[in-house]
Short mmCIF file of C-alpha atoms in Angstrom, two decimals:
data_model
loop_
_atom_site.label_atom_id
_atom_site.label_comp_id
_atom_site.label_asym_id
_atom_site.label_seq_id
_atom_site.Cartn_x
_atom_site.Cartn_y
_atom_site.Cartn_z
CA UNK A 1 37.83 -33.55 5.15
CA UNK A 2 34.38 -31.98 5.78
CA UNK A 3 33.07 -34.08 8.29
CA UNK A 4 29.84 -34.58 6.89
CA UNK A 5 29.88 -36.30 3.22
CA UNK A 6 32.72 -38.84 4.10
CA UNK A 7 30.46 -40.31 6.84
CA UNK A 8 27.55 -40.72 4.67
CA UNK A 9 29.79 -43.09 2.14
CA UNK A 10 26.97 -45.91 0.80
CA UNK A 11 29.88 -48.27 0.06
CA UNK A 12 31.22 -48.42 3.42
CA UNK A 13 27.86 -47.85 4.82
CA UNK A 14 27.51 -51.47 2.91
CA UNK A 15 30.16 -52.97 3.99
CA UNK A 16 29.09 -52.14 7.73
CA UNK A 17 25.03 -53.36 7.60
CA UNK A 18 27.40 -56.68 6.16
CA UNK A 19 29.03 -56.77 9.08
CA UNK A 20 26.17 -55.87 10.97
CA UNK A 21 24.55 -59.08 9.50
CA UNK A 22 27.09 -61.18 10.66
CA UNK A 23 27.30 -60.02 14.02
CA UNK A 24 23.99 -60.65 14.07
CA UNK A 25 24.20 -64.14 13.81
CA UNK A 26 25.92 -65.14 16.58
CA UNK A 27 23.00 -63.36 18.66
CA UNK A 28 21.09 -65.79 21.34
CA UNK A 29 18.24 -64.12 21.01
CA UNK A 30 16.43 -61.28 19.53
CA UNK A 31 17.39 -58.04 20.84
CA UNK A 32 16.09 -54.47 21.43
CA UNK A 33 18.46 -51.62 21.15
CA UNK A 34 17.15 -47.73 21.56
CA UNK A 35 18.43 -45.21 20.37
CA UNK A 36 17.55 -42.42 23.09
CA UNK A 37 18.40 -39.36 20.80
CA UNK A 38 15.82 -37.48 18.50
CA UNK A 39 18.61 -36.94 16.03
CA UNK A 40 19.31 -40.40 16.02
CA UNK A 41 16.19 -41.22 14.99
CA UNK A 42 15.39 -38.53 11.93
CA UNK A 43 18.72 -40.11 10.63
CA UNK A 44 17.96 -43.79 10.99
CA UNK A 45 14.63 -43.09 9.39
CA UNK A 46 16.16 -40.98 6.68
CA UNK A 47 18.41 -43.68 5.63
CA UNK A 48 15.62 -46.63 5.85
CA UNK A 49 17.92 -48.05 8.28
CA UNK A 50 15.13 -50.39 9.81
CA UNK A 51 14.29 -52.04 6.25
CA UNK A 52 18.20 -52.83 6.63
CA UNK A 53 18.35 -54.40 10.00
CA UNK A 54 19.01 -58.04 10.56
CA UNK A 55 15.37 -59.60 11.93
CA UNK A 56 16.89 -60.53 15.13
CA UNK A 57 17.81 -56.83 15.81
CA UNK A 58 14.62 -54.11 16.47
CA UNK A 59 15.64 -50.17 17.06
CA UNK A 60 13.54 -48.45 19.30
CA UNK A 61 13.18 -44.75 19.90
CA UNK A 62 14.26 -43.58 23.13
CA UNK A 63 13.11 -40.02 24.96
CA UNK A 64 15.70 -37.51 23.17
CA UNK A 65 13.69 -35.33 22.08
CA UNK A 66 13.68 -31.78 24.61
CA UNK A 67 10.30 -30.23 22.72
CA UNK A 68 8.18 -33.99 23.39
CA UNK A 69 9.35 -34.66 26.88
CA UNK A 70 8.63 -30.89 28.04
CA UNK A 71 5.16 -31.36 29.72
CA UNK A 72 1.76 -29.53 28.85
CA UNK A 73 1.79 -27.63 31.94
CA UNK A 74 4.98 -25.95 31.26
CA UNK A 75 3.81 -24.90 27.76
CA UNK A 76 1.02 -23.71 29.08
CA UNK A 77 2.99 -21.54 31.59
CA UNK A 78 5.04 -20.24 28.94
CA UNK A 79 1.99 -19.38 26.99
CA UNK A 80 0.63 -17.41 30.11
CA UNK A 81 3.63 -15.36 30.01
CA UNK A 82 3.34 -14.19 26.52
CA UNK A 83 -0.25 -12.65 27.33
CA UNK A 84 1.65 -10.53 30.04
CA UNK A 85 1.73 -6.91 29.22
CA UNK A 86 5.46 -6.01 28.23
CA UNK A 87 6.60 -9.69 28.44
CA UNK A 88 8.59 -11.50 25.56
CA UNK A 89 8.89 -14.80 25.27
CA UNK A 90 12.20 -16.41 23.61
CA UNK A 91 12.39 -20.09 22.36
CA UNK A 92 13.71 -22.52 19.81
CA UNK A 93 11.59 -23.08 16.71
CA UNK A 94 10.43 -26.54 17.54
CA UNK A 95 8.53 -25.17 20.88
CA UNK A 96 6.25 -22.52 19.20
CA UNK A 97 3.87 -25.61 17.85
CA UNK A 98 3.97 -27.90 19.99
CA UNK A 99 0.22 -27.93 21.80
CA UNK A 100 -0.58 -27.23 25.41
CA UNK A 101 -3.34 -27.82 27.25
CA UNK A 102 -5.52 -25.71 24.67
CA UNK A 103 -3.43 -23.70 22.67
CA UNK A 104 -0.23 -23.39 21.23
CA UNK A 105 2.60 -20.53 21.22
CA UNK A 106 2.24 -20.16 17.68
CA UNK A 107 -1.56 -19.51 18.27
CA UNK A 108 -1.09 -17.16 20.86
CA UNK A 109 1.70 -15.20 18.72
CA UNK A 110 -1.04 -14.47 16.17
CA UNK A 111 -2.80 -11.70 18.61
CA UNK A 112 0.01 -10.89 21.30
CA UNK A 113 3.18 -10.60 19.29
CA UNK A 114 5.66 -11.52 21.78
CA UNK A 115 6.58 -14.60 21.13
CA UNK A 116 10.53 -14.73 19.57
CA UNK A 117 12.29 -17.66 18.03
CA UNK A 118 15.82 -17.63 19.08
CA UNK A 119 18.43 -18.85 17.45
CA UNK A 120 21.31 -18.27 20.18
CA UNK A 121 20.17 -17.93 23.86
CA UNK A 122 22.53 -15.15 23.72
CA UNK A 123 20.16 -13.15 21.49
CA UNK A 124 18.04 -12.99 24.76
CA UNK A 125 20.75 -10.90 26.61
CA UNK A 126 21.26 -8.73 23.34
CA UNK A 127 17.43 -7.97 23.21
CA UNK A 128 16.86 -7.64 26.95
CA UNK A 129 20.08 -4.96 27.20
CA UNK A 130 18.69 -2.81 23.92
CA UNK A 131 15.02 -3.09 25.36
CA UNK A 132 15.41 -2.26 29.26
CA UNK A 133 10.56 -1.66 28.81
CA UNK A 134 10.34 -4.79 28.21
CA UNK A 135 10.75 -7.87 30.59
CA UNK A 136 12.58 -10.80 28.23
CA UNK A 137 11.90 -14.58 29.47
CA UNK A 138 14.22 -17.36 27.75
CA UNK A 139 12.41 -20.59 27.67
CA UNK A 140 15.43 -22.67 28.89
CA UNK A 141 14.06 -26.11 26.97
CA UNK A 142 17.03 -28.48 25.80
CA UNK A 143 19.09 -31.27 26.77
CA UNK A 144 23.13 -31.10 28.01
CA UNK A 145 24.22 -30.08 24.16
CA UNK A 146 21.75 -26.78 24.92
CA UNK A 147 22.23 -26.08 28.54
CA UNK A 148 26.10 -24.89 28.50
CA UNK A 149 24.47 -22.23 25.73
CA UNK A 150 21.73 -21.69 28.12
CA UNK A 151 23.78 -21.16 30.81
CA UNK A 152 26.10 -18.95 29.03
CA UNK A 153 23.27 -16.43 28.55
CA UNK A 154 22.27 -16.41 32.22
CA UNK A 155 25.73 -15.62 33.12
CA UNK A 156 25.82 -12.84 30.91
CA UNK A 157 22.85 -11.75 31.71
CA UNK A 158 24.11 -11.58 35.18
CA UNK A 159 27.40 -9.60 34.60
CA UNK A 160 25.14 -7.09 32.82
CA UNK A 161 22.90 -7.00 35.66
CA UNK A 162 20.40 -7.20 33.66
CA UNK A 163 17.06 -6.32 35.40
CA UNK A 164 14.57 -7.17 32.88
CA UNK A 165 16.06 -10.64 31.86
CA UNK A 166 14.53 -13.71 33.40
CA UNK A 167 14.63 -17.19 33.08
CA UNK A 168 12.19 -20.32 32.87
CA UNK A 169 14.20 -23.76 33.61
CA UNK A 170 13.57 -26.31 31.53
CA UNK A 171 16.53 -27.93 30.39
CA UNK A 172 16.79 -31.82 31.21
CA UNK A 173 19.62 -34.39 31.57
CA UNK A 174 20.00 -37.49 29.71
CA UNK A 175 21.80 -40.51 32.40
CA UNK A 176 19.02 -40.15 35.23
CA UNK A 177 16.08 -40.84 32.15
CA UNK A 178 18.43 -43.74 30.91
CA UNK A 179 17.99 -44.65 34.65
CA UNK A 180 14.73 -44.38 34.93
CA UNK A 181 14.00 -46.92 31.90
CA UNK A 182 16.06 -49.08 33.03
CA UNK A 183 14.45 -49.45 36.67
CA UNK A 184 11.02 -49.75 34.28
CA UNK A 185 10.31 -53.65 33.57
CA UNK A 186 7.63 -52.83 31.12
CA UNK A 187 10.74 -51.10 28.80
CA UNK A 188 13.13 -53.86 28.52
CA UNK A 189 16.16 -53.03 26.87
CA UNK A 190 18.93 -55.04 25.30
CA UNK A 191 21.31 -51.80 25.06
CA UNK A 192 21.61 -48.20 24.09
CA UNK A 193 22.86 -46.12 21.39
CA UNK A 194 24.10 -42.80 23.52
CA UNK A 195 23.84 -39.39 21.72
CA UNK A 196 27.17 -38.30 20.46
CA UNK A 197 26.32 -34.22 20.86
CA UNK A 198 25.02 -34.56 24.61
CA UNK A 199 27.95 -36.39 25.30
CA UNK A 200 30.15 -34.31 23.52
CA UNK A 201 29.65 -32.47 26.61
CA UNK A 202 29.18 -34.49 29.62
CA UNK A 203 31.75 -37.28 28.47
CA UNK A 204 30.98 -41.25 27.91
CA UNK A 205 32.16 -41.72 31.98
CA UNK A 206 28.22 -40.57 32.68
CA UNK A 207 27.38 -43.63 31.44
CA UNK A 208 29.27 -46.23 33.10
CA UNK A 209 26.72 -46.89 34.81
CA UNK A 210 24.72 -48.64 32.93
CA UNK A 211 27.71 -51.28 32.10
CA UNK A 212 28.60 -51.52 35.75
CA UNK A 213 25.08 -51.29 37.69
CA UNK A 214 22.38 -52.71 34.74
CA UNK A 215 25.10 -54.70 32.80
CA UNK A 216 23.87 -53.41 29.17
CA UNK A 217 26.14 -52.09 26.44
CA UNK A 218 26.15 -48.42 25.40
CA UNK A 219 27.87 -47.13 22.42
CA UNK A 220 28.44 -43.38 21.98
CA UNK A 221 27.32 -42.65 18.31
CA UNK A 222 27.20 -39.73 15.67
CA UNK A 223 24.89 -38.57 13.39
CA UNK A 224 25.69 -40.00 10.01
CA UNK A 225 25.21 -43.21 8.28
CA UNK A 226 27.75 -45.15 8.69
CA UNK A 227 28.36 -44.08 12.55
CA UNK A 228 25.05 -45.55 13.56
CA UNK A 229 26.00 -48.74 11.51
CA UNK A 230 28.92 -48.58 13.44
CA UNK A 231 27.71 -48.24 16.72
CA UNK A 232 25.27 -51.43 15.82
CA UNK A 233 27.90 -53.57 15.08
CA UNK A 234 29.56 -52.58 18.12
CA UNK A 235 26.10 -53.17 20.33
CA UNK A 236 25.69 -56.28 18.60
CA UNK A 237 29.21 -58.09 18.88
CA UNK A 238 29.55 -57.12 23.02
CA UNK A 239 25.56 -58.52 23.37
CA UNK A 240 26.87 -61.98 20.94
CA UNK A 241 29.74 -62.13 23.29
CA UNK A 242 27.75 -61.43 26.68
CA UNK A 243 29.98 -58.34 27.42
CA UNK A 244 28.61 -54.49 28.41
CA UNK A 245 31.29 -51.49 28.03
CA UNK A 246 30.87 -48.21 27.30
CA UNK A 247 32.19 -47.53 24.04
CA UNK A 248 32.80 -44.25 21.97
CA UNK A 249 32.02 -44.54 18.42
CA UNK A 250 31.92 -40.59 17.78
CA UNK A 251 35.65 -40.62 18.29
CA UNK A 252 35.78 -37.50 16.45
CA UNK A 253 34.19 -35.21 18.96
CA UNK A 254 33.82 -37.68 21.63
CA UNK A 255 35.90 -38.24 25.14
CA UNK A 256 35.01 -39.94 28.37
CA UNK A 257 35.56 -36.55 30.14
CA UNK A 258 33.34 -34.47 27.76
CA UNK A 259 33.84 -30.42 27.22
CA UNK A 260 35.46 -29.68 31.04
CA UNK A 261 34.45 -26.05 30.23
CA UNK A 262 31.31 -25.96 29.54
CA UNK A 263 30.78 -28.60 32.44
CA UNK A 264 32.39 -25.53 34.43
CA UNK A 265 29.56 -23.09 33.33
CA UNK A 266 27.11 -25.66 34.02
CA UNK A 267 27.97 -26.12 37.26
CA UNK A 268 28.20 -22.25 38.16
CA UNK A 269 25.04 -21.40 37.29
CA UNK A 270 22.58 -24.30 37.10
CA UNK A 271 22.29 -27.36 40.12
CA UNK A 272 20.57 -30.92 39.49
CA UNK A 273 16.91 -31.06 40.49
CA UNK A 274 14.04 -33.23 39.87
CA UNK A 275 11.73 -32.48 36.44
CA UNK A 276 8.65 -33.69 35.07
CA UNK A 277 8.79 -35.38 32.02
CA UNK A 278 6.02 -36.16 29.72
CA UNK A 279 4.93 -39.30 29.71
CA UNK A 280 7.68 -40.46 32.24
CA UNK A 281 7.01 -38.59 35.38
CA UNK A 282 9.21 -36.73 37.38
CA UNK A 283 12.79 -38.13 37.18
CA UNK A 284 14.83 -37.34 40.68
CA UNK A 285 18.35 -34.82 39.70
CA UNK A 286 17.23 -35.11 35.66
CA UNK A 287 16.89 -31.50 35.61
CA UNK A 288 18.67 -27.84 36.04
CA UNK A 289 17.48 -25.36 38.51
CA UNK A 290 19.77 -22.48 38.97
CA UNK A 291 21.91 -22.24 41.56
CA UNK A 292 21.17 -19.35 44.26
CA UNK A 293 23.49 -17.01 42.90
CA UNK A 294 21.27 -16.68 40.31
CA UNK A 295 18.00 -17.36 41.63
CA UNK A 296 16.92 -13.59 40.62
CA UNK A 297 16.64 -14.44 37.44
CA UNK A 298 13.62 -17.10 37.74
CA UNK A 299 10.76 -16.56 35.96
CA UNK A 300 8.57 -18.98 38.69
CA UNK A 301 9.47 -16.55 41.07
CA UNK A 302 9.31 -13.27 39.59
CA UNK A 303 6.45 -13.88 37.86
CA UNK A 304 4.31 -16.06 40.43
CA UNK A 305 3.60 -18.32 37.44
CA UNK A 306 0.14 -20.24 37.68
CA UNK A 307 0.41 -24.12 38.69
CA UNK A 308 -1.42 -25.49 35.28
CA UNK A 309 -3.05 -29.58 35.20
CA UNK A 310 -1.13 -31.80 33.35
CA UNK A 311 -3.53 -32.42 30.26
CA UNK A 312 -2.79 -35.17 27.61
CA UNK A 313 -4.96 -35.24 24.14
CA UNK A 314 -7.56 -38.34 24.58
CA UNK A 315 -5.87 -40.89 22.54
CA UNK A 316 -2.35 -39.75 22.34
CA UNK A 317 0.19 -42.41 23.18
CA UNK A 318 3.22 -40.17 22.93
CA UNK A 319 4.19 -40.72 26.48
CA UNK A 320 4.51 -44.77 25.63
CA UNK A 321 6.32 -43.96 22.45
CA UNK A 322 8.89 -41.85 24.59
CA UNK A 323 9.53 -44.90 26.62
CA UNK A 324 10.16 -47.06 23.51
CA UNK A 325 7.17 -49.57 24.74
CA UNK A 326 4.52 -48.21 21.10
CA UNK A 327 6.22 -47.25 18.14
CA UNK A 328 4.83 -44.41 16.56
CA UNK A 329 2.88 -46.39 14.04
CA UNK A 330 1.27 -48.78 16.67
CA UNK A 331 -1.09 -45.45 17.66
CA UNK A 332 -4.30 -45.17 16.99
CA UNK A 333 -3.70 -41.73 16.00
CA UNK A 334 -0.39 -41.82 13.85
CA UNK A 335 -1.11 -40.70 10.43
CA UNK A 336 -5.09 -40.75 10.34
CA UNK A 337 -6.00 -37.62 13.40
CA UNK A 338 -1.83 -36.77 13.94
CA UNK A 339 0.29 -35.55 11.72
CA UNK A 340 2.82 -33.23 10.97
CA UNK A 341 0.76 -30.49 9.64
CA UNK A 342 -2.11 -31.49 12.55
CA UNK A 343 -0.51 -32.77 15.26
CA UNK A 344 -1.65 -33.71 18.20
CA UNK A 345 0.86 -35.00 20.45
CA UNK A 346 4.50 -33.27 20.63
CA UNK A 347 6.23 -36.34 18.77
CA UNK A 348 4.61 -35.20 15.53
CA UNK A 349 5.45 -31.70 16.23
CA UNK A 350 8.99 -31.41 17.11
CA UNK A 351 11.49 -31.97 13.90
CA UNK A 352 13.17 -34.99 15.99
CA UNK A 353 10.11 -36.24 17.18
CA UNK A 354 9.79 -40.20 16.26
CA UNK A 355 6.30 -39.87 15.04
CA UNK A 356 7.49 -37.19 12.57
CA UNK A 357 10.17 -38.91 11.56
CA UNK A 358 8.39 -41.93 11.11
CA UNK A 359 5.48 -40.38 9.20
CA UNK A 360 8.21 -37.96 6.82
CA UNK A 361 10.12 -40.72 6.20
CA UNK A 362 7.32 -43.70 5.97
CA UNK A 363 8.73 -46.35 8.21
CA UNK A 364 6.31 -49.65 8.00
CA UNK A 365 5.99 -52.11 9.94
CA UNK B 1 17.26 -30.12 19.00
CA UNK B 2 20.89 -31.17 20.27
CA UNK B 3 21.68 -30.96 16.23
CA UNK B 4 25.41 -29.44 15.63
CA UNK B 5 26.89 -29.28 12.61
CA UNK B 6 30.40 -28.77 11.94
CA UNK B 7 32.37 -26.00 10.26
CA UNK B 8 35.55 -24.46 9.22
CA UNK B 9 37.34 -21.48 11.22
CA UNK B 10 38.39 -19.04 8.30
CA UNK B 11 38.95 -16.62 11.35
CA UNK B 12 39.39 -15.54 14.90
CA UNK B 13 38.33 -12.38 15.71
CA UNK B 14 37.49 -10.16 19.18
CA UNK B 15 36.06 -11.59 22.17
CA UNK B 16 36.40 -15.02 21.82
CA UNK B 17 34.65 -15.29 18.78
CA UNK B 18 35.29 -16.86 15.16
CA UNK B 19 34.01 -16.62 11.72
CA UNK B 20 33.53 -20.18 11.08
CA UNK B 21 31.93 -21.55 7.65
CA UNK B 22 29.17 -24.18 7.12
CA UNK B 23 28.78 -25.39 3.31
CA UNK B 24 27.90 -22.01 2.18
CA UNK B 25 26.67 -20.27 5.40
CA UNK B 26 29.32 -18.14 7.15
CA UNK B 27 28.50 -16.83 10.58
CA UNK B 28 30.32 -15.41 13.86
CA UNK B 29 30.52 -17.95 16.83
CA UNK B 30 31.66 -17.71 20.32
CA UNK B 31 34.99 -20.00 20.90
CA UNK B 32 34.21 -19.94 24.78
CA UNK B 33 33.99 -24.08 25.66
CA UNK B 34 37.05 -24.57 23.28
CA UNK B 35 40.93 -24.19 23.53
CA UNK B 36 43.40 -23.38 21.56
CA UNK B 37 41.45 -23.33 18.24
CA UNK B 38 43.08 -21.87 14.76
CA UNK B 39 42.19 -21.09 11.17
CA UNK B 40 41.68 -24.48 8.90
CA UNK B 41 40.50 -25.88 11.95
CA UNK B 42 36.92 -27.87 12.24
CA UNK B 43 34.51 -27.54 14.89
CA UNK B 44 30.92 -28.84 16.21
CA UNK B 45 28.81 -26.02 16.56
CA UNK B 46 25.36 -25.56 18.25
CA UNK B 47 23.04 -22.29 19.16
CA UNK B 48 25.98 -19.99 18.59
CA UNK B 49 28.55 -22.02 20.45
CA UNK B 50 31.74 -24.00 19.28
CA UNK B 51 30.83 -27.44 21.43
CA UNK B 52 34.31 -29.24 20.22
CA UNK B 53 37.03 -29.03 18.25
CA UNK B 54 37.25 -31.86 15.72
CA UNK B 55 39.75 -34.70 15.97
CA UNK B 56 41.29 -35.27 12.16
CA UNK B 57 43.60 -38.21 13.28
CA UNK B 58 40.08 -40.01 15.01
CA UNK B 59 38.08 -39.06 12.15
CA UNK B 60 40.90 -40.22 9.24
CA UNK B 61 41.46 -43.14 11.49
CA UNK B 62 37.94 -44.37 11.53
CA UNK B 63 37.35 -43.87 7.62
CA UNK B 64 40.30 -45.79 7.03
CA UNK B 65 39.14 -48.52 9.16
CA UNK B 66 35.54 -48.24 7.48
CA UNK B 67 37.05 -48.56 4.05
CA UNK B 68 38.36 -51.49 5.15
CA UNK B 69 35.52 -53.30 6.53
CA UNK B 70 33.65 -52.50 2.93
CA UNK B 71 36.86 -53.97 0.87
CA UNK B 72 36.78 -56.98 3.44
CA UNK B 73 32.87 -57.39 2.89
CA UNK B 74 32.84 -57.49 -0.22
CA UNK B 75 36.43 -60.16 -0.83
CA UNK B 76 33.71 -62.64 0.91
CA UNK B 77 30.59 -61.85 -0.79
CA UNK B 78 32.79 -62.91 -3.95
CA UNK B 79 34.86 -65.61 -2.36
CA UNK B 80 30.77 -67.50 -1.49
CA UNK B 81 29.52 -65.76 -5.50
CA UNK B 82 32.58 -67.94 -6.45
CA UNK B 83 31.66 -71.47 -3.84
CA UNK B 84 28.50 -71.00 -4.67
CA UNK B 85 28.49 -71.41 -8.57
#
């Protein structure tokens, strides 16, 4: 066992869109399901899921992915901080192209050199502790799979006393932005597809919730083939039979507790706050500030960062697409000014983006 | 972003670290939000971190069941071949 190539099997991956078929037919009505992970949706367009899907059932792409729902005005902070003498900037990959208000970090990179791509946060500490001349700022961007990680490095950081390590918090929780589209009427939802790596950590209890208060379904999936097929026919039976559970599909690294040490870390050095997200507003406790303890290490503060406009490209319509209310291919932009190789909204930068995976993979109508 | 991908221990070593294996990448990871975690094992890694350690009986346990569903699938789709004709 591998854990990969046995999930990806096309004859039980068969069998299951069968199944999904005929679960499908004892639906009342048509229903929308979205799948709120960014991983989830590079997979389903991978494997042409939608050609697959019964008519009565429509996937929509949820706000999963941490580079498209990290506003403008925060990459154009982070940008300001890379033209400050002596200042590094660390980040994952997916952030260095994704545009602010005028530029991007990439751009910026070209003349000031000082913009990193991590792989580990804890590359930050390394770096920081072997350069004490120069001041080191992690871009904290992810969702709960990233933050323990994140987290971990400000702790170290800490125990170092580090003096020249600082922090910019980012990082964003998924429950309060399944929340917030559920108190949005223009969204409606029939039921969600959770993502199995966030709640890896947090546990499948975050979301009972949404079973007991909004009476929808949500099934806890992984990443291959046949685990989204899975998590389908699960959706699609409890909406047949009028039911709404919580269910774990990912029963492989899934629990309804989740990781109780990394939760630990969390809570040590990061506390819930409100966030702006793009295209969705700010979202009350859907983000991580850090807790006093550790308030030294904030970039706002240490660096009196400059309050920046929120500034979306004219036309861009990635803020609907992140509510799951356009699909990427329903913009006036998709494919013809945006694309992966000239993007102008974040969900045809970002790798999990649903506009790039809808363009790479060519999902029609 | 919230990709992990799993991997084989071949190791422990200092500091709460392991040498873990993905297809034919092998790198050092830190084993601090997992217990109790041994060579031959498989975990879920992301950024440098083990997230999980994966559940074999779950994962068997599900294939099996999977297997199944495509044996049972296809018993019908010849039972209606054979109504139908």
């Amino acid at each position: 066992m591998k854990y990969v190539d046995e999930f990806r099997d096309a004859h039980m991956a068969r069998g299951l869109v069968t199944q999904l078929h005929a679960a499908a037919a004892a639906l009342p009505r048509p229903v929308r399901i979205m799948e709120i992970c960014g991983g989830h949706t590079v997979a389903i367009c991978r494997n042409g899921l939608h050609a697959v899907l019964p008519d009565n059932v429509r996937l929509v792409s949820g706000p999963g992915c941490p580079v498209c729902v990290t506003p403008s005005s925060l990459i154009d902070a982070a940008i300001w901080l890379a033209q400050q003498p002596g200042v590094q900037v660390f980040t994952f990959g997916d952030m260095l192209r994704v545009p602010g208000s005028t530029t991007t970090l990439a751009q910026v990179n070209e003349h000031t050199h000082s913009v990193q791509m991590i792989y580990s946060p804890l590359q930050v500490v390394q770096y920081a502790g072997d350069h004490p001349d120069q001041r080191c700022v992690l871009l904290g961007v992810g969702f709960e799979t990233t933050a323990p990680m994140l987290a971990a490095a400000v702790a170290q950081a800490a125990e170092r006393t580090l003096p020249n390590f600082f922090y910019v918090s980012a990082g964003k929780m998924t429950p309060p932005v399944m929340r917030a589209l559920l108190q949005d009427a223009g969204v409606a939802l029939d039921a969600f597809i959770a993502p199995g790596h966030v709640t890896t950590v947090i546990g499948a209890a975050a979301y009972q919730f949404i079973a007991d208060e909004y009476h929808k379904p949500c099934v806890v999936a992984g990443f291959e083939v046949c685990d989204i097929l899975d998590a389908l026919v699960r959706i699609v039976r409890q909406l047949a039979r009028r039911e709404q559970r919580v269910e774990i599909e990912y029963t492989r690294s899934v629990t309804h507790a989740g990781n109780l040490k990394a939760q630990a870390l969390l809570a040590q050095v990061f506390m819930p706050c409100a966030t702006a997200w793009r295209g969705l507003g700010v979202i009350p406790h859907s983000g991580y500030a850090l807790q006093p303890a550790y308030a030294r290490y904030d970039a706002h503060k240490a660096f009196a960062l400059p309050v920046v406009e929120e500034i979306e490209p004219a036309g861009c319509r990635c803020g609907e697409v992140l509510r799951g209310v356009c699909l990427p291919y329903e913009c006036g932009l998709f494919g013809k000014g945006c694309t992966p190789t000239r993007p102008v909204g974040p969900c045809m930068v970002s790798s999990e983006g649903s506009c790039g995976a809808y363009f790479r993979f060519g999902v029609q109508p | 972003m919230c990709l992990a991908v799993p991997g084989e221990v071949l190791e422990l070593l200092p500091d709460n670290m392991a040498r873990v294996q993905f297809g034919q990448t092998i790198i050092a990871i830190s084993l601090t939000f997992v217990e109790a975690v041994q060579p031959g094992d498989f975990v879920l890694a992301h950024s440098g971190f083990a997230l999980t350690l994966l559940d074999k009986e779950e994962a068997a346990a599900q294939l099996a069941l999977w297997h199944d569903v495509a044996a049972i699938m296809e018993e019908e789709a010849a039972a209606r071949a054979a109504r139908a004709s």
